[in-house]
XYZ file of C-alpha atoms in Angstrom:
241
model
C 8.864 -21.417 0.075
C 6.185 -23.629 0.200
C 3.087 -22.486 -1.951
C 0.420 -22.641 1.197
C 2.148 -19.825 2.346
C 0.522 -17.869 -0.232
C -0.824 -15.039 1.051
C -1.290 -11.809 -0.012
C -0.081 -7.197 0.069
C 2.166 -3.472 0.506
C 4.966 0.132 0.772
C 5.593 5.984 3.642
C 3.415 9.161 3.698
C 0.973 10.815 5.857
C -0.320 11.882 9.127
C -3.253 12.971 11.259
C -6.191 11.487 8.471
C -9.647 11.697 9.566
C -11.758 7.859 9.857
C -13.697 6.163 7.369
C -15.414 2.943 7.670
C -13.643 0.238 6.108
C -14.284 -3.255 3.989
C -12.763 -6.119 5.783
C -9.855 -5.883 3.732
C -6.372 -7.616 4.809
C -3.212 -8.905 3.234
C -2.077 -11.565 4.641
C -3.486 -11.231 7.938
C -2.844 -7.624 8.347
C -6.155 -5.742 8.147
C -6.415 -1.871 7.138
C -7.058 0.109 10.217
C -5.285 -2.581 12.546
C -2.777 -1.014 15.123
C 0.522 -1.059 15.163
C 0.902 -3.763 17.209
C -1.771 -5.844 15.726
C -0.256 -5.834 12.559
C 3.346 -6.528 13.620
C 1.952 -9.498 15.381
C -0.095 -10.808 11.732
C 3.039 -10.353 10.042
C 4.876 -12.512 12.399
C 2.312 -15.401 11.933
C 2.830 -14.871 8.127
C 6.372 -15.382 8.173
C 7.934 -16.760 11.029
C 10.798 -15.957 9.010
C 10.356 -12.484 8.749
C 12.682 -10.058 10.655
C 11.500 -6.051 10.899
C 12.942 -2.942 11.045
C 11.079 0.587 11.515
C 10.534 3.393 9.343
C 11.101 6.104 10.244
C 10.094 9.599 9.546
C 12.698 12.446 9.478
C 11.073 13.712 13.434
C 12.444 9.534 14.193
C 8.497 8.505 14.713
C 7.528 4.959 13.527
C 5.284 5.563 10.612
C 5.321 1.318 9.826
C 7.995 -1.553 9.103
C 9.724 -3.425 6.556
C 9.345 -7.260 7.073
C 12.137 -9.556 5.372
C 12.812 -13.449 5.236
C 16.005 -15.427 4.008
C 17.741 -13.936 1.162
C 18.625 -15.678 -2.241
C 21.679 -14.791 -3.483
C 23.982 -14.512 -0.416
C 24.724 -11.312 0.958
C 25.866 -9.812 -3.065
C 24.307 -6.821 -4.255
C 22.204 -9.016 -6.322
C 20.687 -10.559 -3.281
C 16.675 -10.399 -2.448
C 14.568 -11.761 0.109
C 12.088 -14.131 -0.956
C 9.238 -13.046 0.856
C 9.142 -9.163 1.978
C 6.554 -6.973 3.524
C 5.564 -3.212 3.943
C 3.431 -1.557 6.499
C 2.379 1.822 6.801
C 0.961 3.519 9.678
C -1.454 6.756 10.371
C -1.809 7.595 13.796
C -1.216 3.896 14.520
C -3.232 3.009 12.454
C -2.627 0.551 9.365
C -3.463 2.459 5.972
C -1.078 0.689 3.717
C -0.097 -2.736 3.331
C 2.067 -4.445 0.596
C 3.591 -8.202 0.221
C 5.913 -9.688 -2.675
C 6.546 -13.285 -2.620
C 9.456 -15.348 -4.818
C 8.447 -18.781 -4.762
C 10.768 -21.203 -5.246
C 11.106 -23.324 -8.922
C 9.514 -27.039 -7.502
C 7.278 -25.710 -4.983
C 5.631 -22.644 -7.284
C 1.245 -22.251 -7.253
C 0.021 -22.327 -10.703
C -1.881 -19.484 -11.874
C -4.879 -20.536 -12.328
C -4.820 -21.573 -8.697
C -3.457 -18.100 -7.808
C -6.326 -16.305 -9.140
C -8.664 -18.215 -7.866
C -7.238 -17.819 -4.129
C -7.523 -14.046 -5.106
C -10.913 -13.868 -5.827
C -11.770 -16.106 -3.358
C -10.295 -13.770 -0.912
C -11.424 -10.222 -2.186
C -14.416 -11.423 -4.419
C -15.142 -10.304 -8.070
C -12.439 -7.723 -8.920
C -13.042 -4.911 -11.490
C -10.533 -5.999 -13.646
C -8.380 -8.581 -14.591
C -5.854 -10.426 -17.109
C -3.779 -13.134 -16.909
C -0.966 -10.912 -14.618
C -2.595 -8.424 -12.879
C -6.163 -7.936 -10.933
C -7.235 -5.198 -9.275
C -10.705 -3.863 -6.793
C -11.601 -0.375 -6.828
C -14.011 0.893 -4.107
C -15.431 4.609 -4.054
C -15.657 6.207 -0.806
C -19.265 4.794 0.466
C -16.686 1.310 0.476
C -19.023 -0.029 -2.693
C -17.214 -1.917 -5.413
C -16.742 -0.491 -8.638
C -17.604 -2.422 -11.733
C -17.149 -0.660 -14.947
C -13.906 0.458 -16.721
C -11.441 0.731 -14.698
C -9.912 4.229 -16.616
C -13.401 5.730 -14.965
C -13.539 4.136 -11.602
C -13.123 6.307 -8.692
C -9.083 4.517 -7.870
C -7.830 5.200 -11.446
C -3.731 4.392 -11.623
C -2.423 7.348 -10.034
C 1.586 8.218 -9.386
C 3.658 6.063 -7.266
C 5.805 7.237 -4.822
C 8.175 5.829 -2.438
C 9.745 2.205 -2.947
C 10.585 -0.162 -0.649
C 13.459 -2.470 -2.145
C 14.400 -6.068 -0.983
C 16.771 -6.568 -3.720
C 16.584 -6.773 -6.955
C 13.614 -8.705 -7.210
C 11.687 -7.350 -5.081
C 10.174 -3.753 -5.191
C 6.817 -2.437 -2.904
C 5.962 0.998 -4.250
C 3.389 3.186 -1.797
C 0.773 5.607 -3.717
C 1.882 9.722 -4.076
C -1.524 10.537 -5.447
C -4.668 10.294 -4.239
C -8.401 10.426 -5.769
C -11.407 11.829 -3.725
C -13.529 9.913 -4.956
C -11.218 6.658 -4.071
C -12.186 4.513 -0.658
C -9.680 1.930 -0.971
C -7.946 -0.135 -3.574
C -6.175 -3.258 -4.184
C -4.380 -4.999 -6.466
C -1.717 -8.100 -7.224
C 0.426 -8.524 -9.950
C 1.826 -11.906 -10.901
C 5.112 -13.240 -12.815
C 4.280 -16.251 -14.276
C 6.049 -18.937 -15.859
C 7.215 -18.559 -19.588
C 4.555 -21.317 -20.400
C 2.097 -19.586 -17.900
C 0.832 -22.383 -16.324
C 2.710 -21.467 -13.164
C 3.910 -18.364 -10.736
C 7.394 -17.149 -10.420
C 6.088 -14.047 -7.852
C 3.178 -12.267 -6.713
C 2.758 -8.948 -5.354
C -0.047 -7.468 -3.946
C -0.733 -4.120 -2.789
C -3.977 -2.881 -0.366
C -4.877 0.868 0.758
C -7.247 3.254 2.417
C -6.884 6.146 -0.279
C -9.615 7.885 1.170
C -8.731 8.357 4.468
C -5.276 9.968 3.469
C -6.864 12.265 0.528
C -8.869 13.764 3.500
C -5.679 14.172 5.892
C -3.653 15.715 2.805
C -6.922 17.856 2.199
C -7.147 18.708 5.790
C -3.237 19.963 6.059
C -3.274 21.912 2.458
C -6.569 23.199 3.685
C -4.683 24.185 7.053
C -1.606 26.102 5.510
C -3.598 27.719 3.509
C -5.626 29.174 6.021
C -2.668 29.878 8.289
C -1.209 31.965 5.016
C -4.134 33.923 4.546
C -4.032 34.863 8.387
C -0.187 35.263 7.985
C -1.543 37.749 5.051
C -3.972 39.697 7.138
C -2.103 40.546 9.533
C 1.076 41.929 7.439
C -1.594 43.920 5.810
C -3.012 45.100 9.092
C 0.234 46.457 9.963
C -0.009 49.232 7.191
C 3.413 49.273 6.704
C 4.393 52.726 4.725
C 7.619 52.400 2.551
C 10.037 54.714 3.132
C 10.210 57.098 0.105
């Protein structure tokens, strides 16, 4: 795969989340907040490679869509596409979006070239080594500079994963912060001499928008228990002695 294609990332939870104005932030095309059709239509210009199939939730609505190119590796259980994307819908509405990319020995970006393209596309991060980078904004969409251990998107718990084989795995957030607007980050494989890049991975999501849907829903049952409650106890139900 040839190394302009660089771009960058994504994995399925959630459902009726209230709005929150976003950065401009987009992996490979496909902005947060796009619809559905919007982003299925970035993702093709990505890849022209890429075929897609739905997710699904358990009710059979579309809640986003796996995006795959060629394998490597035949059709073994060891094969992987080279290039696979998730995207994760809201109400339509893009909230997560994740991209791995194999690149092929030859044709491979260096690192340093890598990182640059990175911060030349989401600015200064908040952190960053030689394999991993990461941006952190709080909920007013401000980027967080400090230590990352304190910034409003610490590491939380993944949850689902999104497999394309063996080398490839997307995993979507199960926890989210309040005091997290959105986060991204990429991870990269380099080279054993680390001058170049085997894969990259890069992840982007509105955390804030879903930790106020989840809210709203636990906020919800809980009122629909206490009502349940009420009127049980209005009943005055006697036992019989």
């Amino acid at each position: 795969m040839k190394s302009s294609k660089i771009v960058l990332t994504l994995a399925a939870i959630a459902s009726s989340f209230l709005a929150h104005a976003a950065p401009a932030i987009n992996v490979s095309g496909v902005n947060l907040g796009a619809t559905q059709v919007q982003a299925r239509a970035a993702a093709s210009s990505a890849n022209k490679e890429f075929t897609f199939v739905d997710i699904k939730q358990n009710d059979g609505k579309v809640s986003g869509f796996q995006a795959k190119s060629k394998t490597i590796g035949g059709s073994s259980i060891g094969a992987s596409s080279n290039d696979f994307m998730v995207v994760l819908f809201d109400q339509g509405s893009t909230w997560f979006v994740g991209r791995f990319q194999k690149f092929e020995e030859g044709d491979r970006p260096t690192t340093l070239s890598t990182m640059s393209a990175l911060k030349e596309k989401f600015g200064p991060p908040t952190v960053s080594s030689s394999s991993s980078i990461e941006w952190q904004y709080d909920r007013s969409g401000a980027l967080y500079k400090g230590i990352p251990a304190q910034g409003p998107c610490p590491n939380g718990i993944d949850g689902p994963s999104f497999n394309a084989g063996m080398m490839a795995t997307i995993s979507v957030p199960a926890k989210f912060s309040e005091r997290c607007g959105f986060y991204i980050e990429a991870r990269l494989l380099p080279s054993p001499d680390g001058r170049m890049v085997n894969s990259l991975l890069i992840r982007a999501y509105e955390s804030g928008r879903i930790f106020d849907g989840l809210q709203q829903q636990r906020d919800n049952a809980n009122a629909a228990n206490a009502k349940k409650l009420e009127e049980e106890r209005a009943k005055a139900v006697k036992p019989q002695l």
